[in-house]
Short mmCIF file of C-alpha atoms in Angstrom, two decimals:
data_model
loop_
_atom_site.label_atom_id
_atom_site.label_comp_id
_atom_site.label_asym_id
_atom_site.label_seq_id
_atom_site.Cartn_x
_atom_site.Cartn_y
_atom_site.Cartn_z
CA MET A 257 -34.91 64.21 12.89
CA THR A 258 -34.53 65.02 16.56
CA GLU A 259 -36.95 63.86 19.24
CA PHE A 260 -37.81 67.54 19.91
CA ALA A 261 -38.86 68.02 16.27
CA VAL A 262 -41.51 65.29 16.49
CA SER A 263 -42.48 65.50 20.16
CA THR A 264 -46.14 66.18 20.91
CA ALA A 265 -45.36 67.37 24.46
CA PRO A 266 -47.11 70.72 24.89
CA ALA A 267 -43.95 72.71 25.70
CA ASP A 268 -42.12 71.22 22.68
CA VAL A 269 -44.99 72.12 20.33
CA VAL A 270 -45.02 75.69 21.65
CA ARG A 271 -41.23 75.95 21.38
CA ARG A 272 -41.40 74.85 17.72
CA GLN A 273 -43.97 77.61 17.14
CA TYR A 274 -41.58 80.26 18.55
CA LEU A 275 -38.65 78.91 16.53
CA ALA A 276 -40.73 78.93 13.33
CA SER A 277 -41.90 82.47 14.04
CA ALA A 278 -38.35 83.72 14.70
CA ALA A 279 -37.18 82.11 11.44
CA GLY A 280 -40.08 83.60 9.48
CA ASP A 281 -41.10 80.06 8.51
CA LEU A 282 -44.87 80.45 8.25
CA GLU A 283 -45.34 76.91 6.89
CA ALA A 284 -43.64 75.41 9.96
CA LEU A 285 -45.61 77.75 12.21
CA ARG A 286 -48.92 76.70 10.60
CA ALA A 287 -47.89 73.06 11.19
CA THR A 288 -48.03 73.68 14.97
CA LEU A 289 -51.62 74.95 14.81
CA ALA A 290 -54.82 72.90 14.91
CA PRO A 291 -57.19 73.36 11.94
CA ASP A 292 -59.74 74.97 14.31
CA VAL A 293 -57.21 77.01 16.33
CA GLU A 294 -58.47 80.12 18.17
CA TRP A 295 -55.70 82.73 18.34
CA THR A 296 -56.52 85.85 20.37
CA GLU A 297 -54.47 89.03 20.24
CA MET A 298 -55.25 91.25 23.24
CA ALA A 299 -57.76 94.10 23.10
CA GLY A 300 -55.82 97.31 22.54
CA PHE A 301 -53.06 95.55 20.59
CA PRO A 302 -52.83 96.79 16.97
CA LEU A 303 -53.95 93.37 15.67
CA ALA A 304 -56.58 92.79 18.38
CA GLY A 305 -59.09 90.05 17.70
CA THR A 306 -59.54 86.32 17.50
CA TYR A 307 -58.33 84.54 14.39
CA ARG A 308 -59.16 81.02 13.31
CA THR A 309 -57.41 78.50 11.09
CA PRO A 310 -53.65 78.34 10.61
CA ASP A 311 -53.85 80.50 7.46
CA GLY A 312 -56.03 83.03 9.28
CA VAL A 313 -53.47 83.32 12.07
CA THR A 314 -50.45 83.76 9.83
CA SER A 315 -52.12 86.17 7.39
CA ASN A 316 -53.76 88.33 10.07
CA VAL A 317 -50.96 88.32 12.63
CA MET A 318 -47.50 87.22 11.51
CA GLU A 319 -47.62 88.67 7.99
CA LYS A 320 -48.96 92.01 9.28
CA LEU A 321 -46.33 92.19 12.01
CA GLY A 322 -43.68 91.63 9.35
CA ARG A 323 -45.20 94.36 7.19
CA ASP A 324 -45.26 96.98 10.00
CA TRP A 325 -42.18 96.08 12.08
CA ASP A 326 -38.53 95.30 11.39
CA GLY A 327 -37.17 92.32 13.28
CA TRP A 328 -40.38 91.47 15.16
CA THR A 329 -39.33 88.71 17.56
CA ALA A 330 -41.06 87.02 20.46
CA HIS A 331 -38.33 85.89 22.87
CA ASP A 332 -39.68 82.94 24.86
CA ASP A 333 -37.90 83.29 28.19
CA ASN A 334 -39.72 81.07 30.71
CA TYR A 335 -42.25 78.26 30.41
CA VAL A 336 -44.82 77.18 32.98
CA VAL A 337 -46.53 73.91 32.01
CA ASP A 338 -49.63 72.38 33.58
CA GLY A 339 -50.95 69.51 31.48
CA GLU A 340 -52.17 70.92 28.16
CA ASN A 341 -51.68 74.52 29.36
CA VAL A 342 -48.42 76.29 28.58
CA VAL A 343 -47.80 79.84 29.80
CA VAL A 344 -44.76 81.54 28.34
CA LEU A 345 -43.25 84.68 29.84
CA ALA A 346 -41.59 86.43 26.95
CA ARG A 347 -40.76 89.78 25.42
CA TYR A 348 -41.29 91.37 22.05
CA THR A 349 -38.51 93.29 20.34
CA ALA A 350 -38.83 95.14 17.06
CA VAL A 351 -38.53 98.51 15.36
CA ASN A 352 -41.63 100.14 13.92
CA LYS A 353 -41.13 100.80 10.21
CA ALA A 354 -43.18 104.01 10.16
CA THR A 355 -41.60 105.71 13.19
CA SER A 356 -38.22 103.93 13.55
CA LYS A 357 -39.02 103.58 17.28
CA PRO A 358 -38.00 100.34 19.00
CA ILE A 359 -39.98 98.26 21.45
CA ASP A 360 -38.79 95.88 24.12
CA VAL A 361 -41.93 94.90 26.00
CA ARG A 362 -42.78 92.04 28.36
CA VAL A 363 -45.58 89.71 27.34
CA ALA A 364 -47.31 86.58 28.55
CA HIS A 365 -48.76 83.98 26.21
CA HIS A 366 -51.19 81.24 27.20
CA PHE A 367 -51.34 78.23 24.90
CA VAL A 368 -53.56 75.16 25.05
CA VAL A 369 -52.05 72.16 23.25
CA ARG A 370 -54.02 69.00 22.45
CA GLY A 371 -52.97 66.11 20.27
CA GLY A 372 -49.67 67.77 19.46
CA LEU A 373 -51.26 70.96 18.10
CA ILE A 374 -51.97 74.41 19.49
CA VAL A 375 -55.77 74.73 19.80
CA ARG A 376 -55.91 78.04 21.66
CA PHE A 377 -53.67 81.06 22.21
CA GLU A 378 -54.18 84.23 24.23
CA GLN A 379 -51.81 87.18 24.42
CA PHE A 380 -51.26 89.54 27.38
CA VAL A 381 -49.10 92.61 26.69
CA ASP A 382 -48.66 96.26 27.68
CA THR A 383 -50.40 97.67 24.64
CA ALA A 384 -49.54 101.27 25.60
CA LEU A 385 -45.84 100.59 25.00
CA VAL A 386 -46.60 99.12 21.58
CA HIS A 387 -48.75 102.12 20.62
CA GLU A 388 -46.07 104.51 21.89
CA ALA A 389 -43.59 103.00 19.42
CA MET A 390 -46.17 103.42 16.64
CA THR A 391 -46.85 107.10 17.39
CA PRO A 392 -44.71 109.70 15.59
#
């Protein structure tokens, strides 16, 4: 096992979360989340709200994204780390299954990592571009 795979450094934990998400490995993704995680999808986003527990996050966010979008991927481009805070500048790409319209939208994610687990997440995204892809 590589050092990265077991590292509790905040950026490494967050990177494992993105890799698990891209691979569709919900078990590995849940392993990066604290039991009392608070995961907030931005107001105006189709899945807006705050979800708790690793199962709550994957069932209310990742599984629904997979149901509604083909190839939903969060591309983690740049990391800014300050102690337990990790801000990732990224982009979402996908194709909406109902409309066949693609998205390629910039996003920022703020993670708080403690004890090797993500305890808090907040999403910032241009929700209008996401809704545009969902509108026939």
